[in-house]
């Protein structure tokens, strides 16, 4: 009895009793836990990135060599980089699946429009993480990714000036990209993630689209236990991939050449470049605008997927187009240079 009283006192001191509220039972399903799985992968990404930063040299002359040194000379360095790489890959997949689930279940509708917008902001920050992480390897793939980026900012006029090579004299652009990767992006992403989680709690988990399961609920602590299990599964998958498949890493880039293709997360825009090079400038802002407009365009109260034919068509078309572009970009031959 005394031990139980001590435990209850500790709970009150730590505020753990705030976790003892009820949530819908369908929270303990894979599709409604994709956000938690994404957060787990992001946590692995942060921790592994902090350790990796101790071995990385953000100088164009030493950056690639420092990554090779990590892979070849540092004890378990190859595994650490593999964990970081595969955490980013897993995060990309779970994040996209999470957004598809939110769209499928109409969880962006009133009163959750703000959280959809925050989710789009998180998507953009993760894209920036992926891009800057690709550049930091400073191999041929990273160099060419940066060349495409510089081609875009060169056409942005004064708005692209802060991203140019000579904006700050004496500090290489690669060094500034590194600082953005390890400081600015985390400072933007972590508060957004916290705000995203807050609004999930504030507005509660979205109901099932067909209205079923309203009378069934579980304690949030039970959902936390479920998230711990899925988190362990995600971490195990990342470690397994890191042990079996080495992340790509080339040698020092040959400047002025364009012979590689971007990672699969960006290869769709590579395919569009082959059709029309200015796609690099035009398409991304259009996609961001379309994503931001979703909760304002679809303002009906209907949530049942079977009764939302336009939403079904939009999602099917988007999935088909992006899948086709990724496959086409993967197997097509480059027909232009920056």
XYZ file of C-alpha atoms in Angstrom:
338
model
C 0.000 0.000 0.000
C 2.826 2.353 0.875
C 4.573 1.615 -2.415
C 1.344 2.348 -4.303
C 0.977 5.683 -2.503
C 4.585 6.582 -3.301
C 4.001 5.741 -6.955
C 0.836 7.883 -7.069
C 2.731 10.737 -5.403
C 5.513 10.448 -7.998
C 2.918 10.466 -10.788
C 1.474 13.691 -9.425
C 4.917 15.252 -9.096
C 5.737 14.390 -12.717
C 2.251 15.144 -14.030
C 1.881 11.641 -15.444
C -1.800 11.565 -14.458
C -2.383 13.868 -17.445
C -1.739 10.858 -19.680
C -4.671 8.972 -18.214
C -7.379 10.042 -20.636
C -9.480 8.099 -23.092
C -8.927 7.920 -26.845
C -10.684 5.977 -29.635
C -9.810 2.294 -29.821
C -8.841 2.532 -33.507
C -5.743 4.491 -32.384
C -4.130 1.092 -31.769
C -3.925 0.193 -35.455
C -0.994 0.473 -37.852
C -2.605 3.064 -40.115
C -3.409 5.353 -37.173
C 0.088 4.874 -35.726
C 2.008 5.933 -38.844
C 2.555 9.379 -37.349
C 4.122 7.832 -34.253
C 6.300 5.603 -36.428
C 7.440 8.677 -38.356
C 8.296 10.417 -35.085
C 10.329 7.363 -34.034
C 12.311 7.398 -37.281
C 12.875 11.141 -36.866
C 14.185 10.588 -33.330
C 16.634 7.959 -34.612
C 17.652 10.404 -37.328
C 18.373 13.143 -34.783
C 20.370 10.969 -32.394
C 22.435 9.326 -35.125
C 22.966 12.717 -36.776
C 24.339 14.222 -33.570
C 26.895 11.409 -33.360
C 27.755 11.619 -37.063
C 28.405 15.349 -36.731
C 31.422 14.547 -34.540
C 33.201 12.968 -37.522
C 32.087 15.204 -40.405
C 34.204 18.002 -41.862
C 31.973 20.585 -43.630
C 34.689 21.743 -45.984
C 34.517 20.968 -49.718
C 38.092 19.682 -49.716
C 37.595 17.284 -46.800
C 33.868 16.518 -46.644
C 33.852 13.407 -48.817
C 37.050 12.091 -47.248
C 35.585 12.522 -43.750
C 32.580 10.376 -44.677
C 34.868 7.694 -46.141
C 36.971 7.839 -42.979
C 33.835 7.284 -40.899
C 32.833 4.313 -43.054
C 36.277 2.694 -43.222
C 38.188 3.660 -40.071
C 35.768 4.480 -37.242
C 34.574 1.491 -35.220
C 30.993 0.721 -36.346
C 31.003 3.959 -38.321
C 29.540 2.147 -41.315
C 26.671 0.951 -39.142
C 26.062 4.418 -37.684
C 25.841 5.999 -41.127
C 23.617 3.142 -42.273
C 21.247 3.803 -39.371
C 21.126 7.495 -40.258
C 20.520 6.804 -43.938
C 17.855 4.159 -43.444
C 16.096 6.180 -40.751
C 15.632 8.878 -43.398
C 14.351 6.315 -45.911
C 11.893 4.769 -43.446
C 10.778 8.213 -42.309
C 10.017 9.197 -45.909
C 7.829 6.137 -46.443
C 5.922 6.373 -43.147
C 5.434 10.128 -43.561
C 3.947 9.739 -47.051
C 1.723 6.871 -45.887
C 0.622 9.003 -42.917
C -0.405 11.867 -45.199
C -2.249 9.452 -47.483
C -4.106 8.054 -44.446
C -5.036 11.553 -43.286
C -6.364 12.385 -46.754
C -8.157 9.032 -47.028
C -9.935 9.472 -43.689
C -10.635 13.203 -44.267
C -8.784 14.016 -41.049
C -7.828 17.420 -42.476
C -11.406 18.686 -42.200
C -12.862 20.928 -39.498
C -11.561 21.439 -36.869
C -8.199 19.978 -37.893
C -7.298 22.232 -40.841
C -4.436 23.892 -38.940
C -2.838 20.546 -38.193
C -2.906 19.645 -41.891
C -1.051 22.892 -42.650
C 1.498 22.116 -39.931
C 1.885 18.649 -41.478
C 2.654 20.238 -44.848
C 5.271 22.385 -43.097
C 6.807 19.234 -41.613
C 6.825 17.622 -45.054
C 8.755 20.587 -46.474
C 11.264 20.522 -43.617
C 11.896 16.806 -44.126
C 12.402 17.410 -47.855
C 15.025 20.016 -46.934
C 16.658 17.516 -44.558
C 16.811 14.911 -47.339
C 18.212 17.343 -49.892
C 20.889 18.824 -47.633
C 21.832 15.353 -46.388
C 22.376 14.254 -49.987
C 24.614 17.258 -50.679
C 26.698 16.780 -47.515
C 28.153 13.494 -48.790
C 29.892 15.655 -51.374
C 30.211 12.866 -53.894
C 29.096 13.118 -57.526
C 25.436 12.705 -56.608
C 25.648 15.382 -53.912
C 27.512 17.811 -56.153
C 25.001 17.424 -58.976
C 22.080 17.861 -56.579
C 23.620 21.151 -55.473
C 24.199 22.185 -59.097
C 20.479 21.761 -59.820
C 19.643 23.778 -56.715
C 22.010 26.593 -57.713
C 20.465 26.656 -61.189
C 17.102 27.317 -59.544
C 18.277 30.001 -57.097
C 20.144 31.764 -59.900
C 16.767 32.353 -61.548
C 15.139 33.575 -58.353
C 16.987 36.886 -58.505
C 17.360 38.682 -55.177
C 15.284 36.002 -53.393
C 17.855 33.351 -54.240
C 20.857 35.481 -53.264
C 21.228 34.068 -49.693
C 21.638 30.565 -51.153
C 24.422 31.433 -53.589
C 28.066 30.441 -53.188
C 29.467 33.930 -52.584
C 26.747 35.360 -50.328
C 29.078 35.236 -47.294
C 32.692 35.778 -48.269
C 35.111 33.190 -46.964
C 32.480 30.636 -45.910
C 31.871 27.832 -48.440
C 28.267 27.110 -49.381
C 28.729 23.501 -48.253
C 29.562 24.733 -44.746
C 26.400 26.842 -44.664
C 24.337 23.899 -45.892
C 25.817 21.803 -43.096
C 24.892 24.433 -40.504
C 21.371 24.550 -41.888
C 21.154 20.770 -41.755
C 22.266 20.443 -38.119
C 20.862 23.663 -36.610
C 18.301 25.669 -38.580
C 16.247 22.718 -39.827
C 16.043 21.000 -36.395
C 15.103 24.344 -34.799
C 12.223 24.642 -37.273
C 11.170 20.993 -37.347
C 11.107 20.107 -33.647
C 8.706 22.926 -32.641
C 6.485 22.096 -35.633
C 6.439 18.458 -34.565
C 5.569 19.450 -31.003
C 2.766 21.707 -32.248
C 1.509 18.910 -34.498
C 1.322 16.498 -31.554
C -0.329 19.174 -29.391
C -3.156 19.648 -31.894
C -3.671 15.887 -32.156
C -4.215 15.938 -28.390
C -6.273 19.146 -28.436
C -8.695 18.086 -31.178
C -8.399 14.396 -30.300
C -7.774 11.603 -32.764
C -10.000 11.870 -35.816
C -12.972 9.456 -35.824
C -13.360 6.594 -38.257
C -14.746 7.931 -41.557
C -17.791 5.640 -41.513
C -18.724 6.732 -37.982
C -18.188 3.313 -36.403
C -16.416 2.722 -33.116
C -17.761 5.834 -31.375
C -18.532 3.969 -28.171
C -15.177 2.179 -27.979
C -12.217 3.813 -26.311
C -9.017 2.903 -24.528
C -6.665 4.646 -22.068
C -3.970 6.733 -23.722
C -1.387 4.792 -21.718
C -2.437 1.668 -23.631
C -1.875 3.547 -26.879
C 1.575 4.592 -25.626
C 2.411 0.929 -25.056
C 1.283 0.184 -28.622
C 3.419 3.046 -29.965
C 6.402 1.672 -28.059
C 5.963 -1.668 -29.818
C 5.699 -0.056 -33.256
C 8.676 2.148 -32.390
C 10.764 -0.890 -31.509
C 9.686 -2.458 -34.794
C 10.729 0.641 -36.744
C 14.089 0.784 -34.965
C 14.682 -2.937 -35.583
C 13.886 -2.479 -39.282
C 16.301 0.463 -39.536
C 19.073 -1.522 -37.834
C 18.410 -4.559 -40.032
C 18.646 -2.457 -43.192
C 21.808 -0.762 -41.889
C 23.403 -4.176 -41.280
C 22.523 -5.599 -44.694
C 22.479 -2.738 -47.226
C 25.212 -0.097 -47.271
C 24.060 3.434 -48.160
C 25.479 4.821 -51.412
C 28.688 6.835 -51.260
C 30.837 7.907 -54.184
C 34.252 9.530 -54.404
C 35.131 13.222 -54.630
C 32.971 14.798 -57.339
C 34.249 15.766 -60.765
C 33.054 19.331 -61.222
C 31.241 20.232 -64.409
C 29.891 16.742 -65.063
C 26.314 15.470 -64.788
C 26.178 11.684 -64.798
C 24.120 10.632 -61.774
C 20.442 10.567 -60.873
C 18.984 11.901 -57.628
C 17.668 9.682 -54.798
C 14.231 8.191 -55.398
C 12.580 10.899 -53.290
C 13.603 13.469 -55.928
C 13.790 11.387 -59.080
C 10.233 12.365 -60.101
C 11.353 15.959 -60.640
C 14.324 14.628 -62.617
C 11.826 12.966 -64.971
C 9.930 16.232 -65.347
C 13.196 18.022 -66.130
C 13.613 15.758 -69.135
C 10.294 17.086 -70.422
C 10.770 20.717 -69.457
C 13.763 21.963 -67.467
C 11.897 24.892 -65.789
C 9.809 22.226 -64.025
C 12.427 22.577 -61.291
C 11.134 26.092 -60.616
C 7.445 25.778 -61.467
C 6.297 22.393 -60.146
C 7.387 22.445 -56.445
C 5.515 25.665 -55.522
C 2.432 24.418 -57.372
C 2.494 21.168 -55.391
C 2.925 23.046 -52.110
C 0.010 25.332 -53.001
C -2.201 22.340 -53.840
C -1.355 20.628 -50.543
C -2.031 23.792 -48.541
C -5.357 24.308 -50.313
C -6.756 20.825 -49.546
C -8.699 21.707 -46.337
C -10.023 24.926 -47.909
C -11.164 23.362 -51.170
C -12.821 20.292 -49.643
C -15.086 21.863 -47.025
C -17.906 19.333 -47.060
C -18.721 17.455 -43.868
C -18.637 14.080 -45.603
C -15.825 11.828 -44.360
C -16.820 8.422 -45.678
C -14.307 7.438 -48.369
C -17.015 5.657 -50.383
C -19.001 8.884 -50.638
C -16.090 11.069 -51.741
C -15.579 10.182 -55.423
C -13.613 13.338 -56.281
C -11.173 12.721 -53.437
C -10.735 9.109 -54.595
C -9.973 10.258 -58.134
C -7.526 12.940 -56.964
C -5.612 10.516 -54.750
C -5.533 7.795 -57.424
C -4.279 10.227 -60.076
C -1.584 11.660 -57.786
C -0.332 8.211 -56.775
C -0.281 7.059 -60.398
C 1.517 10.174 -61.661
C 4.201 10.129 -58.960
C 4.771 6.380 -59.276
C 5.054 6.703 -63.054
C 7.445 9.653 -62.782
C 9.644 7.856 -60.248
C 9.869 4.753 -62.439
C 10.403 6.816 -65.576
C 13.078 8.927 -63.916
C 14.784 5.790 -62.624
C 15.054 4.177 -66.036
C 15.108 7.111 -68.448
C 18.257 8.573 -70.008
C 19.237 12.135 -69.170
C 18.582 14.464 -72.089
C 19.780 17.775 -70.631
C 22.468 19.312 -68.421
C 22.352 22.203 -66.009
